[in-house]
XYZ file of C-alpha atoms in Angstrom:
729
model
C 29.400 16.022 20.625
C 27.224 13.446 22.397
C 27.534 9.686 22.162
C 24.593 7.677 20.800
C 22.661 5.615 23.353
C 19.849 3.100 22.965
C 16.420 4.064 24.305
C 15.707 0.506 25.383
C 16.271 1.118 29.091
C 14.362 4.389 29.177
C 11.448 3.009 27.166
C 11.163 0.212 29.667
C 11.264 2.669 32.549
C 8.535 4.837 31.035
C 6.225 1.849 30.622
C 6.612 0.470 34.145
C 3.386 -0.379 35.992
C 2.360 1.087 39.308
C 4.264 -0.146 42.324
C 2.870 -2.879 44.487
C 2.390 -1.868 48.100
C 3.898 -3.808 50.964
C 7.040 -4.978 49.170
C 9.940 -5.807 51.507
C 12.636 -5.693 48.820
C 13.958 -2.449 50.309
C 13.585 -0.340 53.418
C 14.070 3.399 53.151
C 16.280 4.407 56.065
C 16.489 8.126 55.274
C 15.963 10.628 52.474
C 17.329 14.113 51.910
C 16.147 16.375 49.098
C 18.258 19.398 48.230
C 21.396 20.912 49.737
C 21.023 21.189 53.487
C 17.433 19.967 53.038
C 16.414 22.901 50.802
C 15.697 23.132 47.083
C 13.689 25.213 44.608
C 10.873 24.153 42.311
C 11.769 23.925 38.636
C 15.490 23.149 39.077
C 17.756 20.093 39.146
C 18.245 18.955 42.733
C 20.357 16.266 44.455
C 18.406 13.588 46.320
C 20.152 11.233 48.744
C 18.431 7.919 49.558
C 19.731 5.497 52.176
C 18.181 2.083 51.529
C 18.573 -1.350 53.120
C 17.899 -4.605 51.293
C 15.399 -7.161 52.548
C 16.086 -10.804 53.428
C 16.400 -11.771 49.749
C 18.606 -8.861 48.713
C 17.727 -6.212 46.156
C 18.867 -5.459 42.620
C 17.665 -3.124 39.907
C 17.724 0.624 39.376
C 16.534 3.253 41.826
C 14.285 5.959 40.366
C 12.682 9.200 41.443
C 9.193 10.030 40.125
C 8.007 13.680 40.197
C 5.366 15.528 38.176
C 6.528 18.109 35.664
C 4.938 21.545 35.263
C 2.047 20.023 33.271
C 1.200 17.471 35.990
C 2.707 14.602 33.985
C 4.793 12.080 35.982
C 8.487 11.991 35.079
C 10.911 9.175 35.874
C 14.513 10.090 36.761
C 16.652 6.923 36.900
C 19.877 6.627 38.864
C 23.069 6.723 36.846
C 24.073 3.214 37.939
C 22.213 0.060 39.020
C 21.760 -1.074 42.628
C 22.903 -4.534 43.779
C 22.637 -5.289 47.500
C 22.993 -8.549 49.381
C 20.511 -9.474 52.099
C 20.558 -6.784 54.782
C 23.011 -4.648 52.788
C 22.784 -0.875 53.039
C 23.819 1.859 50.608
C 23.457 5.615 50.249
C 22.619 6.579 46.678
C 22.756 10.050 45.127
C 20.231 10.792 42.374
C 19.394 13.988 40.478
C 15.863 15.056 39.560
C 14.161 18.199 38.340
C 11.776 19.263 41.093
C 8.240 19.876 39.814
C 5.456 22.082 41.184
C 5.549 22.944 44.871
C 2.625 20.637 45.667
C 3.924 17.690 43.599
C 4.714 14.528 45.610
C 8.086 12.758 45.305
C 8.230 8.971 45.038
C 11.261 6.685 45.214
C 11.070 3.229 43.663
C 13.165 0.285 42.524
C 12.624 -1.335 39.125
C 14.000 -4.666 38.030
C 13.597 -6.142 34.545
C 10.601 -4.046 33.560
C 8.599 -4.145 36.793
C 8.488 -2.094 39.976
C 9.511 -4.215 42.968
C 9.431 -1.485 45.605
C 7.967 2.005 45.900
C 7.606 4.540 48.667
C 6.505 8.152 48.767
C 8.953 10.487 50.466
C 7.079 11.982 53.396
C 7.830 14.648 56.018
C 9.897 16.716 53.605
C 9.805 20.520 53.589
C 8.146 21.832 50.406
C 10.451 23.258 47.746
C 10.926 27.002 47.624
C 9.306 29.041 44.841
C 11.738 29.709 41.973
C 11.656 33.445 42.707
C 13.319 33.040 46.132
C 17.074 33.537 46.673
C 18.687 30.338 47.985
C 22.113 30.883 49.603
C 24.274 27.911 50.657
C 26.886 28.227 53.412
C 29.715 25.661 53.459
C 32.122 25.329 56.374
C 32.169 27.218 59.680
C 29.456 29.711 60.573
C 30.128 33.171 59.119
C 26.853 34.758 60.253
C 24.911 34.184 57.032
C 21.542 33.935 58.791
C 22.096 37.250 60.550
C 23.113 38.851 57.247
C 19.995 37.649 55.459
C 17.832 39.023 58.263
C 19.060 42.525 57.371
C 17.992 42.262 53.707
C 14.741 43.981 52.818
C 12.568 43.292 49.812
C 9.354 41.665 48.629
C 8.441 38.357 50.256
C 8.272 36.469 46.955
C 11.986 37.128 46.316
C 13.213 36.897 49.915
C 16.569 35.323 50.788
C 16.764 31.887 52.415
C 19.939 30.350 53.870
C 20.929 26.725 54.292
C 24.137 25.367 55.791
C 26.415 22.359 55.233
C 29.064 22.844 57.966
C 31.051 19.659 57.304
C 30.824 19.928 53.505
C 29.849 16.258 53.176
C 26.315 16.382 51.731
C 27.224 18.346 48.633
C 26.545 17.458 44.972
C 29.234 15.647 43.034
C 27.979 17.219 39.777
C 27.618 20.937 39.052
C 23.917 20.743 38.126
C 23.212 19.834 41.747
C 23.636 23.585 42.425
C 21.134 24.469 39.662
C 18.694 26.323 41.936
C 21.349 27.958 44.154
C 21.851 31.713 43.792
C 25.146 31.998 45.703
C 27.518 29.843 47.749
C 29.456 31.214 50.736
C 32.524 29.069 51.456
C 34.651 29.432 54.610
C 38.101 27.804 54.428
C 39.344 28.176 58.019
C 38.629 24.483 58.700
C 39.268 21.523 56.365
C 36.308 20.164 54.391
C 36.099 17.753 51.450
C 36.399 20.816 49.214
C 39.986 21.231 50.452
C 40.950 18.083 48.526
C 41.599 18.936 44.849
C 40.721 15.355 43.850
C 37.290 15.392 45.485
C 34.515 15.519 42.843
C 32.514 17.868 45.072
C 35.202 20.509 44.648
C 35.120 20.093 40.878
C 31.329 20.346 40.892
C 31.436 23.664 42.767
C 34.110 25.035 40.457
C 32.263 24.045 37.276
C 29.007 25.516 38.595
C 30.783 28.825 39.219
C 32.423 28.858 35.785
C 29.087 28.167 34.119
C 27.340 31.141 35.728
C 27.300 30.653 39.499
C 28.296 33.140 42.208
C 30.856 31.960 44.761
C 32.009 33.954 47.819
C 35.142 32.534 49.471
C 36.258 33.645 52.932
C 39.964 32.752 52.958
C 42.335 34.075 55.588
C 44.749 31.921 57.576
C 44.342 28.810 55.399
C 43.547 30.649 52.182
C 46.942 30.160 50.536
C 46.757 26.425 51.290
C 43.210 26.184 49.873
C 43.985 27.938 46.597
C 47.377 26.241 46.233
C 45.489 22.945 46.218
C 43.507 24.236 43.235
C 46.553 23.865 41.036
C 44.503 23.360 37.925
C 40.919 24.041 37.035
C 38.111 24.173 37.984
C 38.833 26.291 41.099
C 42.073 27.963 40.000
C 41.523 31.659 40.882
C 42.099 34.587 38.487
C 44.647 36.079 40.912
C 47.701 35.081 42.928
C 47.638 34.548 46.697
C 50.643 34.258 48.975
C 51.538 34.603 52.645
C 49.251 36.044 55.294
C 49.941 38.984 57.601
C 47.907 40.334 60.530
C 45.234 42.943 59.808
C 47.009 46.293 59.997
C 44.191 48.811 59.598
C 40.461 48.814 60.204
C 39.360 51.738 58.035
C 38.296 49.749 54.969
C 36.287 47.115 56.835
C 34.538 49.676 59.033
C 33.563 51.793 56.032
C 32.160 48.759 54.170
C 30.408 47.218 57.181
C 29.140 50.502 58.605
C 30.259 49.718 62.169
C 33.394 49.962 64.284
C 35.535 46.888 64.861
C 36.352 45.913 68.469
C 39.854 47.170 67.689
C 40.767 48.161 71.233
C 39.702 44.834 72.685
C 42.717 43.042 74.163
C 41.629 39.679 72.779
C 41.193 41.163 69.289
C 44.666 42.705 69.407
C 46.189 39.506 70.718
C 44.648 37.448 67.866
C 44.299 39.808 64.973
C 42.691 38.247 61.892
C 45.116 37.075 59.212
C 44.914 38.826 55.828
C 45.664 36.867 52.674
C 47.891 38.792 50.297
C 46.435 39.158 46.781
C 48.544 40.027 43.757
C 48.037 40.012 39.988
C 44.388 40.712 40.668
C 41.943 40.559 37.760
C 38.784 42.161 39.082
C 37.385 44.996 41.153
C 38.552 45.635 44.733
C 35.391 46.273 46.736
C 37.224 46.801 50.033
C 40.751 48.098 50.598
C 42.449 47.725 53.967
C 42.813 51.501 54.025
C 44.779 53.779 56.274
C 48.437 52.829 56.653
C 47.814 49.601 54.711
C 46.161 51.280 51.737
C 46.607 49.308 48.530
C 46.001 45.891 50.077
C 42.604 44.562 48.844
C 40.438 42.798 51.417
C 37.501 41.977 49.130
C 38.054 41.275 45.435
C 35.296 40.439 42.962
C 36.401 38.828 39.688
C 34.824 37.384 36.586
C 35.272 33.619 36.797
C 34.362 32.093 33.476
C 30.711 32.968 33.005
C 30.225 33.342 36.764
C 31.637 35.493 39.546
C 34.173 34.756 42.284
C 34.368 37.066 45.312
C 37.375 36.603 47.576
C 37.242 37.921 51.142
C 40.879 37.892 52.261
C 40.039 37.326 55.948
C 38.241 34.577 57.857
C 34.769 35.949 58.550
C 34.277 33.234 61.203
C 37.200 34.671 63.230
C 36.159 35.342 66.867
C 36.941 39.028 66.440
C 34.445 39.321 63.574
C 31.818 37.237 65.386
C 31.392 40.160 67.821
C 31.406 42.783 65.079
C 27.988 44.264 64.265
C 29.214 45.169 60.783
C 29.688 41.545 59.664
C 26.012 40.944 58.768
C 25.899 44.165 56.726
C 29.129 43.271 54.970
C 27.905 39.829 53.938
C 24.542 41.270 52.899
C 26.274 43.749 50.595
C 28.361 40.947 49.090
C 25.223 38.898 48.408
C 23.278 41.728 46.833
C 26.161 43.271 44.916
C 24.856 45.919 42.539
C 21.323 44.554 42.801
C 20.350 46.634 45.837
C 18.341 49.127 43.801
C 16.853 46.358 41.682
C 15.781 44.385 44.742
C 13.894 47.437 45.990
C 12.291 47.910 42.584
C 11.078 44.303 42.475
C 8.205 45.261 44.733
C 6.518 46.810 41.688
C 7.142 43.999 39.231
C 4.282 41.609 39.753
C 1.345 43.953 39.629
C -0.961 43.917 36.659
C 0.417 40.741 35.063
C -1.688 38.095 36.785
C -4.079 37.945 33.826
C -1.151 37.115 31.534
C -0.271 33.992 33.506
C 3.356 34.917 34.203
C 5.401 37.343 36.275
C 8.879 36.469 35.004
C 10.534 37.326 31.693
C 10.991 33.636 30.952
C 7.201 33.324 31.113
C 6.844 36.019 28.446
C 9.397 34.176 26.291
C 7.470 30.955 26.811
C 4.248 32.655 25.707
C 5.973 34.027 22.588
C 7.448 30.653 21.645
C 3.988 29.120 21.956
C 2.784 31.081 18.903
C 3.105 28.726 15.914
C 2.713 29.843 12.284
C -0.219 28.046 10.673
C -1.819 27.249 14.038
C -4.786 29.370 15.120
C -6.153 29.479 18.627
C -9.907 28.870 18.537
C -11.319 31.335 21.043
C -14.082 30.637 23.519
C -16.212 33.283 21.804
C -16.121 31.315 18.543
C -17.087 28.075 20.251
C -19.871 29.769 22.235
C -21.259 31.499 19.120
C -21.366 28.263 17.115
C -23.017 26.445 20.040
C -25.750 29.083 20.390
C -26.315 29.068 16.605
C -26.624 25.274 16.614
C -29.165 25.364 19.449
C -31.198 28.042 17.684
C -31.267 26.078 14.420
C -32.282 22.725 15.923
C -34.881 24.404 18.150
C -36.823 27.490 17.021
C -35.253 27.436 13.552
C -36.289 23.879 12.832
C -39.819 24.491 14.177
C -40.316 27.623 12.052
C -38.927 25.937 8.924
C -41.262 22.927 9.217
C -44.234 25.194 9.953
C -43.531 27.448 6.959
C -43.203 24.452 4.585
C -46.177 22.604 6.141
C -44.063 19.476 6.614
C -44.980 16.768 9.127
C -43.320 16.981 12.519
C -41.587 13.638 11.987
C -39.383 15.364 9.384
C -37.449 16.935 12.260
C -35.496 13.684 12.553
C -34.088 14.284 9.094
C -33.439 18.025 9.547
C -31.885 17.468 12.971
C -29.570 14.780 11.586
C -28.615 17.009 8.659
C -27.877 19.961 10.938
C -25.875 17.795 13.326
C -23.858 16.357 10.430
C -23.316 19.847 8.961
C -22.107 21.309 12.262
C -19.976 18.242 12.900
C -18.338 18.711 9.505
C -17.903 22.421 10.181
C -16.243 21.685 13.526
C -13.967 19.099 11.873
C -12.994 21.575 9.140
C -12.362 24.394 11.617
C -10.252 22.103 13.821
C -8.172 20.935 10.864
C -7.742 24.449 9.553
C -6.830 25.835 12.979
C -4.573 22.998 14.168
C -2.821 22.176 10.902
C -1.655 18.752 9.837
C 2.095 18.808 10.614
C 4.160 19.091 13.794
C 5.822 22.442 14.345
C 8.595 23.769 16.564
C 9.883 27.146 17.741
C 13.357 27.528 19.193
C 15.471 30.227 20.826
C 19.121 29.634 21.674
C 21.866 31.590 23.437
C 25.522 30.468 23.331
C 27.951 32.150 25.751
C 31.743 31.859 25.460
C 34.282 33.254 27.929
C 37.399 34.252 25.996
C 39.712 33.857 29.018
C 38.750 30.378 30.243
C 37.145 29.238 26.937
C 34.152 27.947 28.891
C 31.141 27.626 26.586
C 27.508 27.379 27.723
C 24.453 26.876 25.562
C 20.874 27.588 26.676
C 17.978 26.362 24.557
C 14.206 26.813 24.715
C 12.044 24.734 22.365
C 8.272 24.545 22.026
C 7.016 21.584 20.034
C 3.450 21.372 18.723
C 1.657 18.238 17.542
C -1.758 18.207 15.803
C -2.289 14.568 16.826
C -1.747 12.530 19.975
C 1.697 10.960 19.968
C 4.714 9.977 22.052
C 8.207 11.130 21.127
C 11.727 9.952 21.896
C 13.813 13.126 21.901
C 17.543 13.765 21.777
C 19.625 16.917 22.056
C 22.072 17.122 19.149
C 24.810 19.756 19.318
C 27.233 20.757 16.580
C 29.632 23.128 18.346
C 32.467 24.988 16.626
C 36.065 23.903 16.915
C 37.020 23.694 20.563
C 39.524 22.396 23.035
C 39.683 23.478 26.647
C 38.816 22.770 30.267
C 35.227 21.471 30.221
C 34.145 17.957 29.389
C 31.202 18.300 26.956
C 27.753 17.392 28.230
C 24.193 18.602 28.576
C 20.679 17.995 29.841
C 17.241 18.027 28.237
C 14.066 18.430 30.307
C 10.737 20.212 30.632
C 10.673 23.987 31.046
C 9.002 25.384 34.145
C 6.784 28.459 34.452
C 7.399 30.604 37.574
C 4.316 31.830 39.394
C 1.075 30.405 40.742
C -1.037 30.813 37.597
C -2.463 27.814 35.737
C 0.468 25.567 34.820
C 2.872 27.500 37.062
C 5.322 25.907 39.482
C 3.509 27.521 42.393
C 0.068 26.352 41.279
C -1.773 23.819 43.411
C -4.027 22.657 40.590
C -5.297 19.090 40.694
C -4.966 16.800 37.695
C -8.137 14.788 37.020
C -6.402 12.347 34.649
C -2.972 10.859 35.336
C -1.163 10.287 32.019
C 1.462 7.604 31.632
C 4.917 8.761 32.737
C 7.898 9.524 30.569
C 11.602 9.322 31.435
C 14.433 11.864 31.451
C 18.006 10.635 31.261
C 20.335 12.135 33.908
C 22.467 15.076 32.719
C 25.686 14.121 31.033
C 26.968 13.058 27.645
C 23.604 11.768 26.372
C 20.742 14.233 27.044
C 17.492 12.503 26.085
C 13.809 12.156 26.885
C 11.955 8.880 26.324
C 8.267 8.511 25.486
C 7.247 12.158 25.938
C 3.416 12.341 25.609
C 1.677 14.994 23.495
C -2.116 15.122 23.325
C -4.066 16.249 20.278
C -3.446 19.876 19.248
C -1.132 20.563 22.193
C 2.352 21.938 22.729
C 5.140 21.103 25.145
C 7.697 23.526 26.538
C 11.206 22.056 26.700
C 14.523 23.452 27.903
C 18.101 22.303 27.424
C 21.519 23.314 28.684
C 24.775 22.139 27.147
C 28.393 22.979 27.875
C 31.888 22.431 26.594
C 34.986 24.341 25.550
C 34.591 27.217 23.129
C 36.714 28.519 20.276
C 39.717 30.759 20.828
C 38.729 34.420 20.588
C 41.123 37.129 19.441
C 40.567 40.543 20.969
C 42.809 43.460 21.884
C 40.642 45.751 23.949
C 41.564 48.494 26.393
C 40.178 51.717 27.806
C 41.446 55.007 26.475
C 42.133 58.148 28.492
C 38.474 59.130 28.227
C 37.194 55.856 29.658
C 35.943 54.642 26.271
C 36.628 51.215 24.822
C 39.359 50.972 22.201
C 41.173 48.226 20.317
C 40.062 45.424 18.014
C 37.792 42.399 18.143
C 37.483 39.493 15.693
C 34.544 37.234 14.869
C 35.917 33.748 15.745
C 33.073 31.815 14.106
C 32.644 30.372 10.633
C 29.230 32.064 10.371
C 28.419 35.739 10.097
C 26.862 37.675 12.939
C 24.028 40.102 12.281
C 22.585 42.771 14.579
C 25.904 42.704 16.395
C 27.252 45.129 18.974
C 29.896 45.361 21.686
C 28.801 46.262 25.233
C 31.140 47.570 27.941
C 30.226 49.118 31.288
C 27.253 51.394 30.559
C 27.944 51.816 26.841
C 27.423 49.878 23.646
C 29.383 50.195 20.408
C 28.059 49.450 16.943
C 28.249 50.736 13.405
C 26.121 53.660 12.387
C 22.701 52.552 11.131
C 23.573 53.653 7.584
C 26.757 51.564 7.588
C 25.452 48.594 9.571
C 26.139 45.189 8.069
C 26.933 41.640 9.174
C 30.194 40.731 10.874
C 31.741 38.215 8.480
C 33.609 35.083 9.665
C 37.095 36.075 10.769
C 36.398 39.780 10.243
C 38.183 42.206 12.579
C 36.677 45.548 13.551
C 38.241 48.533 15.283
C 36.188 49.759 18.202
C 37.244 53.291 17.321
C 35.191 52.983 14.118
C 32.025 52.225 16.113
C 29.622 54.734 17.594
C 29.542 54.784 21.425
C 25.944 54.829 22.663
C 24.241 54.626 26.034
C 23.388 50.975 26.673
C 20.358 51.550 28.877
C 18.883 54.083 26.443
C 19.156 51.629 23.535
C 17.755 48.711 25.513
C 14.733 50.765 26.562
C 14.335 52.469 23.156
C 14.638 55.882 24.777
C 14.013 58.975 22.702
C 13.809 62.740 23.331
C 10.472 64.569 23.586
C 10.452 68.253 24.517
C 14.016 68.037 25.852
C 13.113 65.052 28.055
C 14.261 61.460 27.799
C 11.280 59.130 27.355
C 11.608 55.346 27.304
C 9.290 53.260 25.153
C 6.924 51.391 27.457
C 7.548 47.661 27.770
C 4.671 45.563 26.429
C 4.238 42.614 28.768
C 2.010 40.851 26.215
C 4.455 41.243 23.327
C 5.564 38.138 21.413
C 8.649 39.787 19.889
C 11.196 37.053 20.688
C 14.382 39.038 19.837
C 13.257 41.909 22.046
C 12.429 39.594 24.963
C 15.733 37.700 24.725
C 17.728 40.936 24.487
C 16.114 42.105 27.726
C 16.928 38.791 29.428
C 20.580 39.032 28.388
C 21.098 42.585 29.764
C 18.278 42.853 32.294
C 20.107 44.832 34.993
C 21.668 47.165 32.429
C 18.151 48.228 31.419
C 16.959 48.490 35.066
C 14.701 45.618 34.217
C 12.435 45.452 37.296
C 11.275 49.038 36.955
C 11.235 49.082 33.140
C 9.547 45.756 32.310
C 7.446 45.262 35.450
C 8.578 41.626 35.304
C 11.129 39.716 37.359
C 14.086 37.800 35.930
C 14.728 35.197 38.602
C 14.160 31.816 36.959
C 17.207 31.955 34.661
C 18.973 35.049 35.957
C 22.427 33.629 35.156
C 21.849 34.693 31.536
C 22.172 38.361 32.507
C 25.817 39.378 31.975
C 25.464 42.881 33.396
C 27.697 41.815 36.285
C 30.538 41.094 33.863
C 30.123 44.506 32.242
C 30.478 46.111 35.687
C 33.595 44.028 36.338
C 35.283 45.568 33.307
C 34.565 42.870 30.744
C 33.259 43.590 27.246
C 30.593 41.474 25.549
C 30.331 40.914 21.791
C 26.829 39.744 20.853
C 25.266 38.935 17.504
C 22.681 36.728 15.828
C 23.578 33.742 13.656
C 21.394 32.196 10.979
C 22.364 28.621 11.853
C 21.495 27.024 15.198
C 24.099 25.063 17.124
C 21.750 22.739 19.011
C 18.518 21.057 17.960
C 16.097 18.677 19.591
C 15.479 15.743 17.293
C 13.059 12.802 17.236
C 14.421 9.615 15.711
C 17.417 11.524 14.385
C 15.213 13.969 12.469
C 14.333 17.570 13.391
C 11.048 18.008 15.205
C 9.614 20.008 12.332
C 10.461 20.843 8.756
C 12.391 24.048 8.198
C 9.294 25.737 6.796
C 7.380 24.936 9.992
C 10.072 26.052 12.461
C 11.141 29.428 13.788
C 14.743 29.415 15.028
C 16.692 32.197 16.771
C 20.353 31.911 17.736
C 22.507 34.441 19.609
C 26.248 34.227 20.260
C 27.869 36.157 23.126
C 31.619 36.420 23.749
C 32.877 37.724 27.099
C 36.126 39.557 26.325
C 38.859 40.829 28.669
C 39.681 44.527 28.632
C 43.278 45.481 29.320
C 44.457 48.472 31.353
C 44.572 51.926 29.884
C 47.756 52.343 27.799
C 50.346 54.759 29.104
C 50.185 58.290 27.735
C 53.193 59.227 25.572
C 55.629 61.563 27.274
C 55.576 65.198 26.220
C 58.713 66.605 24.564
């Protein structure tokens, strides 16, 4: 899937010396980190640098240097070299994974193995914690700030808005939106996103298809905007046509909770234009109502692995600017079905400080850090051996020499013998506890949307080394047969830990020793890490994301007259799926426990042969005691990887904040509950063979006997309308 690439450049970057101060090779004119000057710790972020060459010109490669979650410097090189004549100026866009909140950011220029210019980026706002909601507004003002002010919830997960009115400073690659929770796009005025050939439009579309949430306000110019889509990546799952004036206010007033200035002469003279929506695939959240009932004003649709919400009016229209219901309307669109969950998040972070994490991804990280054959030597063991050693070389040695009537000078021999014995014991315990071979644990989730054939892979790997070493790592992917809209690619980087505990992204810990840096190649066709350092008996938490076009999936699903799922679904893979089930709305369907077996390659199953069960009850292991439903308590210290991943994949379906007591903000795009509520079905199962692996020198990080690997496949399937009932004779 990925092209081979030499490590020569990256190895040179990782070994570069510290920058010399006072160099006049470049002058930094301006720097912008994040979209609209905002970003979140632990995510890929666009960084714009405007530099001017000195009197002798400047050539080389611009780099960004930021610490990772373990306080190790990481070099992120630009995708192309810089070559400026004397006095020349250029604005360069780089991508870097923002480290801890307190980590400094340094820009530098390297040329032929040496740093010729370096400058720390100062006067920048600190990155937001990964638990915050970052909302980006593009185009005219639609009142996003006022809407966010109405949202209530805990401070650690509060909403923050940033704006790019002209649409210019936007990423040209989808991973530039990595830390963004939702984008609100207004189309009433032209922006670069109106041009179908602009890479910024493609980046926004790909981000949405790969799990993002896009809200588009499209009224008067909506048909023109979507007509320009033509092809992917922003082709909508519905048809839009001409606009007509707003005919009724009932739907908007009910959704916004306030009356429109309907009787105002100016409002009547310039009624907002309504974009006509047909062939809609989604859920109509707002209908025009009244005399115009049946015309949707707000439509939410599954868009690949993400969500697209179309508001068929221009929310920046002057008539809506005076409407007190606009902030409430936008707030409801941002929260969606998470309103109850947001309120429950106030109880999530209590009682887990001692565990070192407050997010489900932290619990997964802790579970993956348990390696077979590697024993953690506790402080109690070390303290006990130390006290025993002191007792033996002190009172013990004195009593032994006194009992045997030996001269006091003999203590030099007994002390040396005891020191050698305890040194050998410590060496043996260290070898027995740490092992002698590298080990790796891996969990992987592959998502495929059957409609768009968008495929997304998410990988977590923990690698352990008993000795100090440096590794050159590569992400190798062997996807199934494919062919579709997405150009294959991926990224490989360090995995962050949300929270302010030791090693967390919010921690302000100080590193006493500064290790040599390593380099991460920019996301794309060749995801690699060069010269990653591992100290003796330590582990490193890595994460990867890859994407491409998935296999064709055959499914014929519909809802019967009782609201239950019916039809057939086929396993499209060449591997069998175990522990499989089909989820739809608030139900799950699987074979009875006595008949349960793997889903063979190409096997087709009838949903009518499966038992319909309550999804939330099965996720929470609910059982009946004295005629009452009782859910099994979630163990926040559990290292059961399948159980943790299952909760991450259907977090909202299980009412995760209240049930687990943990948040799910760092990688919330993995939760497909939103698709279930939009009428999609999800087939999920485990496969014995992984699709992606992180390799060193072309070889797996650890032998098969020393690795634990977990792989889940999920297929998002369309569900057709309920078939017509046969006519009665």
